[in-house]
Short mmCIF file of C-alpha atoms in Angstrom, two decimals:
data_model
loop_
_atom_site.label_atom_id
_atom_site.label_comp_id
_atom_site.label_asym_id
_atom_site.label_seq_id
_atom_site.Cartn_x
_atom_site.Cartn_y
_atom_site.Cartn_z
CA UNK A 1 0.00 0.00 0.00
CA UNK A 2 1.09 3.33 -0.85
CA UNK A 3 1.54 5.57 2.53
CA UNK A 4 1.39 9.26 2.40
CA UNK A 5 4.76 11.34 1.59
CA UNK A 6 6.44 10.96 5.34
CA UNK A 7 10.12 12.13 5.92
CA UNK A 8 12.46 9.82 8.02
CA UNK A 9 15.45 9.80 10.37
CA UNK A 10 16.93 7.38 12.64
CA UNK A 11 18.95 9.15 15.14
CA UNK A 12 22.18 7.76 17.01
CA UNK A 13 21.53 8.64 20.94
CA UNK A 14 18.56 9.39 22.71
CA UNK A 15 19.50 13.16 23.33
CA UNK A 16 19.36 13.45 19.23
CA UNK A 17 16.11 11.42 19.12
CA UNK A 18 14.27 13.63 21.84
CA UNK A 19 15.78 16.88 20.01
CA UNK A 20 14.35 16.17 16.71
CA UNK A 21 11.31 14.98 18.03
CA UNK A 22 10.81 18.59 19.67
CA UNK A 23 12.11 20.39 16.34
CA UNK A 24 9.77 19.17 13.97
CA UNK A 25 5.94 19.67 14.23
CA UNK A 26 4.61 16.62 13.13
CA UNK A 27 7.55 14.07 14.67
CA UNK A 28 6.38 10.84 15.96
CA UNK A 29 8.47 8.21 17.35
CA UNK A 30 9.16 5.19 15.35
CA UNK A 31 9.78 1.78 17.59
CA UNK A 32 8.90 -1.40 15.65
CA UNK A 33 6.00 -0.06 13.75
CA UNK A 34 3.62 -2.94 14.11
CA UNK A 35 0.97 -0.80 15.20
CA UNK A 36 2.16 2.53 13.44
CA UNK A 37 2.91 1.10 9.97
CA UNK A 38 -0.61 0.02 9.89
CA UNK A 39 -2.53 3.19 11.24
CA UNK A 40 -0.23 4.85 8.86
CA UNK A 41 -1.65 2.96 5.92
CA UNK A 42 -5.09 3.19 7.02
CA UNK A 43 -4.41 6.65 7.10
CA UNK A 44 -5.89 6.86 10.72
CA UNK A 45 -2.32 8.74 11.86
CA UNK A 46 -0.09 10.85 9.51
CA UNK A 47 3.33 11.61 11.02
CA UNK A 48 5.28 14.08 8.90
CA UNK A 49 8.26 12.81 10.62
CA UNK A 50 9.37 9.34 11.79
CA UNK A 51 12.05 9.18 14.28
CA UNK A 52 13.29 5.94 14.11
CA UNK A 53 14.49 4.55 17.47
CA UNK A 54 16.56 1.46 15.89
CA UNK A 55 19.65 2.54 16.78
CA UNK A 56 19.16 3.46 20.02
CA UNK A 57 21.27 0.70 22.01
CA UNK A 58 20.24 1.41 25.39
CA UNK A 59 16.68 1.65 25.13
CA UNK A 60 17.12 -2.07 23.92
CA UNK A 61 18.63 -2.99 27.20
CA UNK A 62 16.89 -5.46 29.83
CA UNK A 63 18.88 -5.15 33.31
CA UNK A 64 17.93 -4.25 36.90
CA UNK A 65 19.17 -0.90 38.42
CA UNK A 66 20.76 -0.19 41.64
CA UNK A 67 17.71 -0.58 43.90
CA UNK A 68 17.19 -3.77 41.89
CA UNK A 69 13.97 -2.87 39.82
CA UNK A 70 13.81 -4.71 36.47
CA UNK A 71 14.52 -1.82 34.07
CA UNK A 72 13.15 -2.99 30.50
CA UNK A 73 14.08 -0.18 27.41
CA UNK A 74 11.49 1.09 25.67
CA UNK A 75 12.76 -0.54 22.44
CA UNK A 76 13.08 -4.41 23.81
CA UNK A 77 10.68 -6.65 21.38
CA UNK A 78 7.93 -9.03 23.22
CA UNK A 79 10.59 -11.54 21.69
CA UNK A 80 13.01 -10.62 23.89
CA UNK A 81 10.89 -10.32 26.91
CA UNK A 82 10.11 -14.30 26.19
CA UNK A 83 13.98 -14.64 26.11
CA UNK A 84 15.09 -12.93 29.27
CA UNK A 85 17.22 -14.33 31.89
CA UNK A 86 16.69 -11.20 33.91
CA UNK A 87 12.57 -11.33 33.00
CA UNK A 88 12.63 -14.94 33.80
CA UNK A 89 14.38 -14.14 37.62
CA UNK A 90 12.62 -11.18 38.06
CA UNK A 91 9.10 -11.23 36.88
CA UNK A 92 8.23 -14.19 34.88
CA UNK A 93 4.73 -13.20 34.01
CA UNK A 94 6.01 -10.42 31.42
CA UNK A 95 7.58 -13.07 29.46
CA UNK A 96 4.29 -15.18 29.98
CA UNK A 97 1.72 -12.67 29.05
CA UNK A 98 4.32 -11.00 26.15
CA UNK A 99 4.30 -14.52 24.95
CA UNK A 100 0.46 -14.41 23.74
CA UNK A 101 0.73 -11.02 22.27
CA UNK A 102 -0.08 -11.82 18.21
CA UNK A 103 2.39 -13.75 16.45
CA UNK A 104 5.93 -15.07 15.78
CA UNK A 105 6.70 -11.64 13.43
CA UNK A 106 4.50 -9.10 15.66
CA UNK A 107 6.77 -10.34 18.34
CA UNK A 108 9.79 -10.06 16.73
CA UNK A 109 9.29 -6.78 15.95
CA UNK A 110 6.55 -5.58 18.18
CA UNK A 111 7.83 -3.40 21.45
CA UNK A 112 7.35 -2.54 25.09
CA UNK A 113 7.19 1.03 24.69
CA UNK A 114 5.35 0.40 21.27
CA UNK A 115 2.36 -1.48 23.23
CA UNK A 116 2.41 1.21 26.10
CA UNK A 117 2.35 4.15 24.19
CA UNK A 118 0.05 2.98 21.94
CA UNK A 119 -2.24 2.55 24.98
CA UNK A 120 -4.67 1.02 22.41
CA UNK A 121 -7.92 -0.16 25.51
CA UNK A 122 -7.48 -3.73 24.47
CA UNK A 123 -3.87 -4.14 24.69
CA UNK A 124 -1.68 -6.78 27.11
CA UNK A 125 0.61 -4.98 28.58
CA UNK A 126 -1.36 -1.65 30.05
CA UNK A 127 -3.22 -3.42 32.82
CA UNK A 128 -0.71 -5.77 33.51
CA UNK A 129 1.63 -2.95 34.16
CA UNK A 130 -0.80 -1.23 36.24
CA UNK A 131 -1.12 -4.70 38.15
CA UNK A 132 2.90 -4.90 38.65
CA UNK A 133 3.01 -0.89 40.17
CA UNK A 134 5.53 -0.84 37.45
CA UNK A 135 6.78 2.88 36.66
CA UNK A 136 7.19 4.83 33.57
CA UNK A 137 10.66 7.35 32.88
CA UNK A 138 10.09 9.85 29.94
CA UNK A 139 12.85 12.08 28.77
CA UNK A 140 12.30 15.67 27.34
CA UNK A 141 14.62 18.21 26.20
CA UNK A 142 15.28 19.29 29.66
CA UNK A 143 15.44 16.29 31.62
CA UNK A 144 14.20 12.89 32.93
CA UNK A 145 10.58 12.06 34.93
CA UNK A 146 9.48 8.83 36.18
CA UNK A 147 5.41 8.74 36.49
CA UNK A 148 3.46 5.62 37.86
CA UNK A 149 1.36 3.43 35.84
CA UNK A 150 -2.06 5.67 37.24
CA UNK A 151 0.03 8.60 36.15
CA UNK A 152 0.91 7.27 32.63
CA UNK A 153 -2.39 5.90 31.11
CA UNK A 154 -4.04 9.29 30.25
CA UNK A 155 -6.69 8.37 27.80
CA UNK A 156 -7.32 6.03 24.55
CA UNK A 157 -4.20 6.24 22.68
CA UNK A 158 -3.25 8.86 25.01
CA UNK A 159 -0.15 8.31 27.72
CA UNK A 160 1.69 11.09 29.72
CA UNK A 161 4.36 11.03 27.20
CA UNK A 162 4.12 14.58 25.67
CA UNK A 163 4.84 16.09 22.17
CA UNK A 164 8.55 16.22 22.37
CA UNK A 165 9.29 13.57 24.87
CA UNK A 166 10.28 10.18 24.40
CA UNK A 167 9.70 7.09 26.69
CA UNK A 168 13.23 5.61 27.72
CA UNK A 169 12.11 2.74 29.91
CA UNK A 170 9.59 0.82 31.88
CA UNK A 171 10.71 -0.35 35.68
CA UNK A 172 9.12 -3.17 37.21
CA UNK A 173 9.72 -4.35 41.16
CA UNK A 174 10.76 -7.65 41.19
CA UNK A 175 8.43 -10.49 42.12
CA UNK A 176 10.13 -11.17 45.49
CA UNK A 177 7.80 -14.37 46.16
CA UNK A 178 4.50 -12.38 45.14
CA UNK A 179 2.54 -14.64 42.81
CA UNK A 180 1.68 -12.60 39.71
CA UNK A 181 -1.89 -13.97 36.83
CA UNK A 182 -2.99 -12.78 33.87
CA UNK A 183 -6.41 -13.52 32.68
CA UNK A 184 -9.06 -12.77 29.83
CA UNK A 185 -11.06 -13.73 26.89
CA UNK A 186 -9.81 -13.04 23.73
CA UNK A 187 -10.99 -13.42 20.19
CA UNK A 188 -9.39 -16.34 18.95
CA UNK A 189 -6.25 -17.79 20.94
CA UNK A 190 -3.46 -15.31 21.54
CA UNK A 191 -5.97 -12.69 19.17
CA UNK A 192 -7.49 -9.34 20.95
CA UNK A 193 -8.83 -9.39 24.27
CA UNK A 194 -12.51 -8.79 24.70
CA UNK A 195 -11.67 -7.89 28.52
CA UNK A 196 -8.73 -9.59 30.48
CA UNK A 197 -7.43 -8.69 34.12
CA UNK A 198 -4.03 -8.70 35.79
CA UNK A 199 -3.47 -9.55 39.49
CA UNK A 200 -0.66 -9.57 41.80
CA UNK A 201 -0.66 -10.98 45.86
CA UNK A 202 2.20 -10.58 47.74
CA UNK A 203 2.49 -10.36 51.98
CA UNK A 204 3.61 -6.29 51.85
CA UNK A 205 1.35 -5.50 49.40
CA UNK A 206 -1.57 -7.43 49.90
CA UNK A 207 -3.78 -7.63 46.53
CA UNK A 208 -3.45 -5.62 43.12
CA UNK A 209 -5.75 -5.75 40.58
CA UNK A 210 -6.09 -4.37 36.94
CA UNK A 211 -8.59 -4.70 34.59
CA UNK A 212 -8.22 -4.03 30.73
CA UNK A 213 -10.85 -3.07 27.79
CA UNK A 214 -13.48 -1.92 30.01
CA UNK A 215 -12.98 1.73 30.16
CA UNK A 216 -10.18 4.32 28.32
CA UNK A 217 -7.30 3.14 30.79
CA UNK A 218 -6.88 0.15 32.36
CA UNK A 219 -8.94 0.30 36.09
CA UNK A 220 -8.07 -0.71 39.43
CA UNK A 221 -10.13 -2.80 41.08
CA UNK A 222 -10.29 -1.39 44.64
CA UNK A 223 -12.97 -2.46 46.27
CA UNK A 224 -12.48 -6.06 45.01
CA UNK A 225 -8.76 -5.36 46.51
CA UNK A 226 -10.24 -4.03 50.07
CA UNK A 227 -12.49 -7.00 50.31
CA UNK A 228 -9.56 -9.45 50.27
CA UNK A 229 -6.93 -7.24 51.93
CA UNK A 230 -7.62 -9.88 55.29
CA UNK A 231 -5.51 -12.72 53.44
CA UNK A 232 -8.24 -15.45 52.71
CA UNK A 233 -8.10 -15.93 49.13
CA UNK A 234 -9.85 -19.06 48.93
CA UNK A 235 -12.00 -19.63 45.67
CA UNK A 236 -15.21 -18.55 47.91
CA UNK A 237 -13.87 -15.72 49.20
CA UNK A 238 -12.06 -14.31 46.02
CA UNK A 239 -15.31 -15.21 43.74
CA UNK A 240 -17.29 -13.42 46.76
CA UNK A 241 -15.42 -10.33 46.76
CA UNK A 242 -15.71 -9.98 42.99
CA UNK A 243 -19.42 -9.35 43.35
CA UNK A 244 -20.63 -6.06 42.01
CA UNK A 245 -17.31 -5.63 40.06
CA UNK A 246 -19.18 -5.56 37.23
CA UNK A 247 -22.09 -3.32 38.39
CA UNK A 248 -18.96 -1.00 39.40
CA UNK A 249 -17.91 -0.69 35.45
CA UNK A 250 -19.24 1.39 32.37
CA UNK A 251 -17.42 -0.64 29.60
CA UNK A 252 -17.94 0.12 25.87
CA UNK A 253 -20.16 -2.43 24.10
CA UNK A 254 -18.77 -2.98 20.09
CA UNK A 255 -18.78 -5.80 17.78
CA UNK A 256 -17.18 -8.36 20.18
CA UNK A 257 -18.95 -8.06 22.97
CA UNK A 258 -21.91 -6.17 24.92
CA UNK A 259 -21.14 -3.72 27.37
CA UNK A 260 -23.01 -6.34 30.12
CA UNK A 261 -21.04 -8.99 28.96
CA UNK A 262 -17.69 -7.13 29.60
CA UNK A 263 -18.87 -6.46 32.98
CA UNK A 264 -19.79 -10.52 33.68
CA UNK A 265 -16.28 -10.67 31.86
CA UNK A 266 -14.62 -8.78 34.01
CA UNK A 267 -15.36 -10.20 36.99
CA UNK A 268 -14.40 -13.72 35.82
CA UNK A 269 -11.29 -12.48 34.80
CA UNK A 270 -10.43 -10.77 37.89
CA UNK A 271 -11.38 -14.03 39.75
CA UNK A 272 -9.19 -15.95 37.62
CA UNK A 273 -6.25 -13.77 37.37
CA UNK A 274 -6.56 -13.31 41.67
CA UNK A 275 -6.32 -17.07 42.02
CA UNK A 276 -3.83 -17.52 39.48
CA UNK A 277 -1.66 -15.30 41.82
CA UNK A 278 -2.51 -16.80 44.75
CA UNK A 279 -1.38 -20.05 43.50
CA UNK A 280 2.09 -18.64 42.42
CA UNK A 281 2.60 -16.63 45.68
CA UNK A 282 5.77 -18.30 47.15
CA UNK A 283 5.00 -19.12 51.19
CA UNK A 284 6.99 -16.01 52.76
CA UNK B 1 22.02 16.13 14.36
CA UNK B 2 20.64 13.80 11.38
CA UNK B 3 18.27 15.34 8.97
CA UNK B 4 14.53 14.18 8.28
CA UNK B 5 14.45 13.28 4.59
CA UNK B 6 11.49 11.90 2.02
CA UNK B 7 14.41 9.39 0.36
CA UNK B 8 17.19 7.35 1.56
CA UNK B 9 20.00 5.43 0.29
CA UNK B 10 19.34 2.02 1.99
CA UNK B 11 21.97 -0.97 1.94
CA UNK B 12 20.75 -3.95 2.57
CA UNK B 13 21.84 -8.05 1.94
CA UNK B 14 18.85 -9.65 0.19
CA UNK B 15 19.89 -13.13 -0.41
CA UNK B 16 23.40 -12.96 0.06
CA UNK B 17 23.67 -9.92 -2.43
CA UNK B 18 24.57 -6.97 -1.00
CA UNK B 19 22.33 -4.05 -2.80
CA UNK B 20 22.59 -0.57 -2.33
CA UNK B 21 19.09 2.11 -3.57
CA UNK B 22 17.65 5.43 -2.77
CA UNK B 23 14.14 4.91 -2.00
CA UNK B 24 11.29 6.49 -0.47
CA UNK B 25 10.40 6.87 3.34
CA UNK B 26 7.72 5.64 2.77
CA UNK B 27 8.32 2.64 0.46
CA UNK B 28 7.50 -0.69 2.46
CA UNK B 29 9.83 -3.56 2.48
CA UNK B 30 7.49 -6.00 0.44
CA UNK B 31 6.93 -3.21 -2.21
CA UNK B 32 11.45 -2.60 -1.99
CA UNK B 33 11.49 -6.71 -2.47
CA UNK B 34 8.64 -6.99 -5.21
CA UNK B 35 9.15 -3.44 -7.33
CA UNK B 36 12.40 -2.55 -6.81
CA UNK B 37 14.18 -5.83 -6.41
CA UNK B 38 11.75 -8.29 -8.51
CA UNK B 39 11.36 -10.54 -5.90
CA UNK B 40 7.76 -11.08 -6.46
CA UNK B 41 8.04 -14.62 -4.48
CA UNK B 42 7.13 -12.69 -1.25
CA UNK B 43 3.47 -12.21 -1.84
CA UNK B 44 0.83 -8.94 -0.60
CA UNK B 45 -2.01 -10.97 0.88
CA UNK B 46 -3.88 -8.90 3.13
CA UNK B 47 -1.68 -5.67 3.59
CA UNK B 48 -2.53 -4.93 7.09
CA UNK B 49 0.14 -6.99 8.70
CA UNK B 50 -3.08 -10.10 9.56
CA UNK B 51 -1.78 -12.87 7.00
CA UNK B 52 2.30 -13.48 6.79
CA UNK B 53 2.05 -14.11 3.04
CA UNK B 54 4.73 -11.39 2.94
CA UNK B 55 7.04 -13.10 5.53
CA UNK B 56 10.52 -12.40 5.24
CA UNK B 57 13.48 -13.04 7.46
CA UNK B 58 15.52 -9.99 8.44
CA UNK B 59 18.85 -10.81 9.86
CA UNK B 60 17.47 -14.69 10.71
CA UNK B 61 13.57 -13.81 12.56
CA UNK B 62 10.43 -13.84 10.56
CA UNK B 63 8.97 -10.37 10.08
CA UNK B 64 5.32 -9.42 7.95
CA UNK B 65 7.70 -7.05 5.00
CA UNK B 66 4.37 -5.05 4.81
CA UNK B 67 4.82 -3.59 8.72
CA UNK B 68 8.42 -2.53 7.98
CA UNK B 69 9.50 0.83 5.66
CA UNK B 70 12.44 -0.30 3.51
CA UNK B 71 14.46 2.40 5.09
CA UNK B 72 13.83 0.76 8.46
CA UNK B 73 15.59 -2.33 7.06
CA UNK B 74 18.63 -0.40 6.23
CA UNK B 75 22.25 -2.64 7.39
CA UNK B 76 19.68 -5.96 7.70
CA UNK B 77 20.47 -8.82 5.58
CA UNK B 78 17.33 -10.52 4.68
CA UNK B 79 16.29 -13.50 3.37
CA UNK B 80 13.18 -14.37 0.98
CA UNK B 81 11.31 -16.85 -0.45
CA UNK B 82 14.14 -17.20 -3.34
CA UNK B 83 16.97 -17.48 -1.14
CA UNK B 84 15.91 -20.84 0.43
CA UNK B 85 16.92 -23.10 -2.43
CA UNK B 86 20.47 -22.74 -2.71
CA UNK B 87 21.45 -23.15 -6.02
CA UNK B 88 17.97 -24.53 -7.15
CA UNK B 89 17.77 -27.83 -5.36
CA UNK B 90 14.42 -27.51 -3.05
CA UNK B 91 15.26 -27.85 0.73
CA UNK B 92 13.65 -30.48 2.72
CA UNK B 93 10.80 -27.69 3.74
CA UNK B 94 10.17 -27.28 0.23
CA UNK B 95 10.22 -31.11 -0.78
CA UNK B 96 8.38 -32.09 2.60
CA UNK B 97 5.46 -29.47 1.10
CA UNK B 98 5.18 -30.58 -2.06
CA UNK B 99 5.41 -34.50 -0.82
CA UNK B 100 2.42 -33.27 1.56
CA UNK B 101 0.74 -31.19 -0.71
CA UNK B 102 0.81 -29.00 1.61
CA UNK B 103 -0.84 -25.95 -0.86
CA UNK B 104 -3.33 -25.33 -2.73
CA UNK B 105 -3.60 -21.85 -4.50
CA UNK B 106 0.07 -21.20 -3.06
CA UNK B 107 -1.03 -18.05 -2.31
CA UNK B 108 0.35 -18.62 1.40
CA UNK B 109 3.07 -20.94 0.81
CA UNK B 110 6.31 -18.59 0.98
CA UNK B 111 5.37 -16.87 4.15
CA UNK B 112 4.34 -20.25 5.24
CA UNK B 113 7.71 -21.66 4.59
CA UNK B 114 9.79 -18.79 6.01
CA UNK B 115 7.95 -19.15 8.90
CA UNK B 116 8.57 -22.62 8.88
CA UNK B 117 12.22 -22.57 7.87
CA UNK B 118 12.44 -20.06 10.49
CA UNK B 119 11.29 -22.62 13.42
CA UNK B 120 13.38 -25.15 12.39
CA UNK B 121 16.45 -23.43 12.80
CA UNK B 122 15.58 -22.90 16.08
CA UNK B 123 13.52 -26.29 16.70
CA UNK B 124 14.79 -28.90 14.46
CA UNK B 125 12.36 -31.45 15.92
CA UNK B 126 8.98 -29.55 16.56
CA UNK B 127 5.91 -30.62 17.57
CA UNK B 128 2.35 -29.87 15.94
CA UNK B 129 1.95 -27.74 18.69
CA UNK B 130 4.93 -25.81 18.29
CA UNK B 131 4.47 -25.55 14.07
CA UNK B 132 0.68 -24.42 14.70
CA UNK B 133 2.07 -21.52 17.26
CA UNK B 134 4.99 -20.87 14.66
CA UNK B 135 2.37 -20.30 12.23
CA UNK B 136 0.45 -18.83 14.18
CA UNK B 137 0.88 -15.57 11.83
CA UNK B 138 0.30 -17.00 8.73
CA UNK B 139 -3.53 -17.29 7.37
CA UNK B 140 -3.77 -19.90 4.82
CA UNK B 141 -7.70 -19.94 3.23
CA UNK B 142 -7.50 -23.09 1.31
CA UNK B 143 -5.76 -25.99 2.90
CA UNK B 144 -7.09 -26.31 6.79
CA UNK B 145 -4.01 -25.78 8.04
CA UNK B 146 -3.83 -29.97 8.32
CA UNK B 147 -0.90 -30.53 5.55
CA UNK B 148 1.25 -27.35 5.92
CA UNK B 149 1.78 -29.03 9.85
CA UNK B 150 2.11 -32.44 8.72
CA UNK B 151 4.57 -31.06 6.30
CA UNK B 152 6.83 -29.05 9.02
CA UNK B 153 5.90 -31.88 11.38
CA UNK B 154 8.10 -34.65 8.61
CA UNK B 155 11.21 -32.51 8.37
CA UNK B 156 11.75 -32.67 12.16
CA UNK B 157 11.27 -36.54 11.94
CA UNK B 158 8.34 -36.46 13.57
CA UNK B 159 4.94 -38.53 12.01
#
């Protein structure tokens, strides 16, 4: 397909990628393209500029910093998430979950920053991020921020990441014996999720739960949390404290699925992804 | 700091032959292969990155070549549909698909087999599970899918 007349550059350090993206009106950031390429022939986005973020060696980078959160670049591909060592110590459930995203060539090309800024309702990684308390650095032409995963989701398609910034990296705190589940429906196996839900039980932190493709940004779910903060998480009690969950939620209703039957949806999930967790949870 | 331009000189190893072009920013890789490179083995099947006809490997991983620009390809050596038989003598993919009849139209069959080829060099002995998640990204509208994996299945030495 022909794409509309778009001028390109692939810039050799991040400080030259965030400068160009501030100098020319139109700039958009260019990671693997799997979701770009396509808008780009459906015409749904025209970029005057692509900034190509190939070259940029360190946002490829998987390694832990000093405080010893999992620091994942902005530019590592869902195959290398399956791959990890680190992921694999750290926070298996990344490498699980990144695992179901498409197929063999969307994942070899296919990125972590791609999927977050994209921030597309129905994608993976946005609720399970939000699960994780996993935290978001952006770099501008003046310097560095780190925003939470409440901070970063703004809207559909919309993230904190501002016209002339750039996201660098995504942090995650390591599992450190909290179980971590991932559940949903989607259309077809490993296709896009109708609604799916994200869940994480440790001793510290008691219960976190995120639910995706029922509302702009991926939703905690609070009271569900509150209702189990006591520590039975029994099938009974989780499937109890899921009740009204649903009733809670104003999901979108489209081709796949009724806005009531995201709500039954996401209560399943959320009881699913909960006991997943609780099952993983190593005994402290 | 590097200027935005609407053209690009792109060098890239397509086959084992190293080629050098200007071309568009906005020139995908398939069209590069197909128009610019008459390579018209790697096929346009759905052009919205849904069907793998126009798999490619670029620098050994299957890609879709209608999700990448050319330029983004620029220092990648890629491999297509031609570059599997070496010298014209079918590899054992190739053989084990026709022996199968593993195609129909053949609309699918190159991204089908550099999908394939691709998850043998990494799993020489796969299992129909592991061929129907390697192919995963590749529709096929004729066969049922049953052949193709029977085909992929035989190279590994499996039934």
């Amino acid at each position: 397909m022909l794409l509309r007349e778009v001028e390109y550059v692939r810039p050799a350090t991040v400080e030259e990628a965030v400068s160009l993206l501030g100098s020319y009106e139109g700039a958009r950031a260019l990671a693997g393209g799997q979701t770009l390429v396509n808008v780009m022939k459906a015409r749904a986005a025209a970029p005057d500029v692509l900034v190509d973020l190939a070259d940029l060696e360190e946002l490829r980078a998987i390694g832990f910093s000093a405080d010893g959160l999992l620091e994942i670049g902005a530019m590592v591909t869902y195959a290398q998430l399956v791959g990890s060592s680190e992921v694999e110590v750290a926070r298996p459930i990344l490498a699980e979950v990144a695992a179901t995203i498409a197929d063999v060539q969307v994942r070899n090309r296919g990125t972590v920053g791609g999927n977050v800024c994209v921030a597309d309702p129905t994608n993976h990684l946005p609720p399970l991020l939000l699960a994780l308390d996993a935290t978001f650095t952006i770099r501008g032409p003046e310097s560095e921020r780190t925003v939470s995963a409440d901070e970063f989701f703004v809207g559909v398609y919309m993230t904190a990441v501002s016209e002339g910034e750039l996201l660098t990296k995504v942090s995650v705190p390591p599992s450190s014996g909290a179980g971590d589940g991932f559940a949903g429906l989607t259309i077809g196996k490993h296709g896009t999720y109708v609604a799916n839900a994200a869940a994480t039980v440790s001793d510290e932190g008691g219960v976190r739960i995120a639910l995706g493709c029922v509302d702009a940004v991926p939703v905690r779910a609070s009271a569900m949390e509150e209702r189990l903060a006591g520590g039975d998480l029994s099938a009974e009690a989780v499937a109890a404290a899921a009740e009204g969950l649903g009733a809670s939620l104003d999901p979108p209703s489209d081709a796949h699925g009724s806005g009531d039957f995201r709500r039954h949806l996401a209560e399943v999930s959320a009881v699913r992804a909960v006991l997943q967790a609780a099952s993983r949870r190593k005994a402290a | 700091m590097a200027t935005p331009a609407s053209s690009h000189g792109v060098s890239v190893e397509v086959n084992g032959e190293q080629i050098e072009l200007e071309v568009p920013a906005r020139r995908l890789l398939v069209h590069f292969l197909r128009d610019d490179l008459g390579l018209t083995g790697t096929h346009v099947g759905c052009d919205t990155g849904n069907c793998g006809a126009c798999t490619v490997h670029l620098n050994g991983e299957p890609v879709k070549s209608c999700m990448l620009l050319a330029v983004q390809a620029d220092g990648a050596r890629i491999t297509t549909i031609e570059g599997l038989a070496a010298d014209g003598e079918l590899t054992l993919l190739q053989r084990s698909f026709n022996e199968h009849h593993a195609l129909q139209c053949g609309y699918c069959t190159p991204g089908m087999l550099m999908s394939a080829t691709a998850l043998l060099e990494r799993t020489p002995r796969p299992s129909e599970e592991d061929v129907r998640l390697a192919l995963q990204g590749n529709i096929c509208r004729c066969t049922g899918y049953v052949n193709i994996v029977e085909a992929v299945v035989a190279v590994g030495g499996g039934a």
